[in-house]
Short mmCIF file of C-alpha atoms in Angstrom, two decimals:
data_model
loop_
_atom_site.label_atom_id
_atom_site.label_comp_id
_atom_site.label_asym_id
_atom_site.label_seq_id
_atom_site.Cartn_x
_atom_site.Cartn_y
_atom_site.Cartn_z
CA MET A 2 -17.10 37.20 21.48
CA SER A 3 -15.41 40.44 22.84
CA ALA A 4 -12.32 42.30 22.80
CA ARG A 5 -10.70 45.81 23.51
CA ILE A 6 -8.39 47.62 22.22
CA PHE A 7 -5.56 49.93 23.12
CA GLN A 8 -1.91 51.11 23.00
CA ARG A 9 0.36 49.42 24.92
CA PRO A 10 1.83 52.24 27.77
CA LYS A 11 5.29 53.42 28.91
CA ASN A 12 7.46 51.13 31.02
CA ALA A 13 8.60 52.63 34.00
CA MET A 14 10.83 50.78 34.81
CA GLN A 15 12.84 51.84 31.39
CA SER A 16 12.87 55.59 29.97
CA GLY A 17 12.72 54.79 26.27
CA LYS A 18 9.44 54.29 24.40
CA ALA A 19 10.00 50.84 22.21
CA GLN A 20 6.56 49.51 21.26
CA VAL A 21 4.58 52.14 23.39
CA ASP A 22 3.14 52.97 19.26
CA GLN A 23 1.48 49.69 18.82
CA TRP A 24 -2.63 49.23 18.78
CA ILE A 25 -3.47 45.67 20.77
CA LEU A 26 -6.54 44.01 20.19
CA ASP A 27 -7.11 41.97 23.69
CA PHE A 28 -10.06 39.20 23.95
CA VAL A 29 -11.98 39.27 27.35
CA PRO A 30 -12.55 36.22 29.09
CA ALA A 31 -15.38 34.15 28.26
CA GLU A 32 -15.42 32.29 31.29
CA ALA A 33 -14.15 32.34 35.14
CA LYS A 34 -10.37 31.21 36.02
CA THR A 35 -10.77 28.12 38.47
CA PRO A 36 -8.55 26.83 40.45
CA ASP A 37 -6.17 22.71 38.86
CA PRO A 38 -6.98 20.47 41.99
CA LEU A 39 -3.87 19.03 42.21
CA MET A 40 -1.85 22.30 41.63
CA GLY A 41 -3.28 25.04 42.73
CA TRP A 42 -2.97 26.86 39.27
CA ALA A 43 -5.25 29.31 38.18
CA GLY A 44 -6.41 28.29 34.49
CA SER A 45 -9.86 28.43 31.89
CA GLY A 46 -10.60 26.55 29.18
CA ASP A 47 -10.41 29.32 26.28
CA MET A 48 -8.46 30.53 24.67
CA GLN A 49 -8.65 33.02 23.37
CA GLN A 50 -7.36 34.97 26.58
CA GLN A 51 -4.04 33.79 25.40
CA VAL A 52 -4.22 35.46 22.13
CA GLN A 53 -3.32 39.58 21.38
CA LEU A 54 -3.37 40.67 18.24
CA ARG A 55 -0.98 44.09 17.65
CA PHE A 56 -2.02 46.39 15.86
CA PRO A 57 0.24 49.79 13.34
CA THR A 58 -3.05 51.88 14.02
CA ARG A 59 -6.56 52.52 15.89
CA GLU A 60 -7.87 51.85 12.32
CA ALA A 61 -7.00 48.93 11.91
CA ALA A 62 -7.22 47.49 14.61
CA LEU A 63 -10.65 48.60 14.31
CA ALA A 64 -11.19 47.06 11.53
CA TYR A 65 -10.20 43.79 12.39
CA ALA A 66 -12.23 43.51 14.31
CA GLU A 67 -15.26 44.74 12.43
CA ARG A 68 -13.71 42.48 9.81
CA HIS A 69 -14.05 39.17 12.19
CA GLY A 70 -17.51 40.53 13.72
CA ILE A 71 -16.16 41.19 17.24
CA ALA A 72 -17.54 43.79 19.17
CA ALA A 73 -14.60 45.76 19.91
CA THR A 74 -14.45 48.17 23.04
CA VAL A 75 -11.32 51.01 22.05
CA HIS A 76 -9.45 52.52 24.95
CA ALA A 77 -7.94 55.72 24.47
CA SER A 78 -4.37 56.99 26.87
CA PRO A 79 -4.12 58.95 29.27
CA PRO A 80 -2.09 62.79 27.16
CA ARG A 81 1.91 61.73 28.30
CA ARG A 82 2.62 64.63 30.34
CA LEU A 83 6.17 66.02 30.86
CA LYS A 84 7.35 67.08 34.52
CA LEU A 85 10.17 70.02 33.23
CA GLN A 86 12.84 70.43 36.14
CA ALA A 87 15.93 70.87 36.64
CA TYR A 88 18.77 69.94 39.09
CA ALA A 89 18.46 73.47 41.08
CA ASP A 90 14.87 73.02 41.70
CA ASN A 91 16.01 70.54 44.61
CA PHE A 92 17.76 73.35 46.41
CA ARG A 93 15.38 75.71 46.65
#
């Protein structure tokens, strides 16, 4: 059973940064999704795909993974860059 640990990115549709500081442990799918013959929905028998665990720090997520024997890889989030510009820059 393997998982990935990552930090939730900021939502592009909003300027707020709520829940951006949380780290998420997300399990890697064990089997591929297949379409349902009747409805056509995609699904699989892997229930770990539906589980997302949230942690306040990266170290807490890694400690949980080690304690439960989960092979986890950490995906670092890219640094945030601010594009500072003034309203007067539109008329240059």
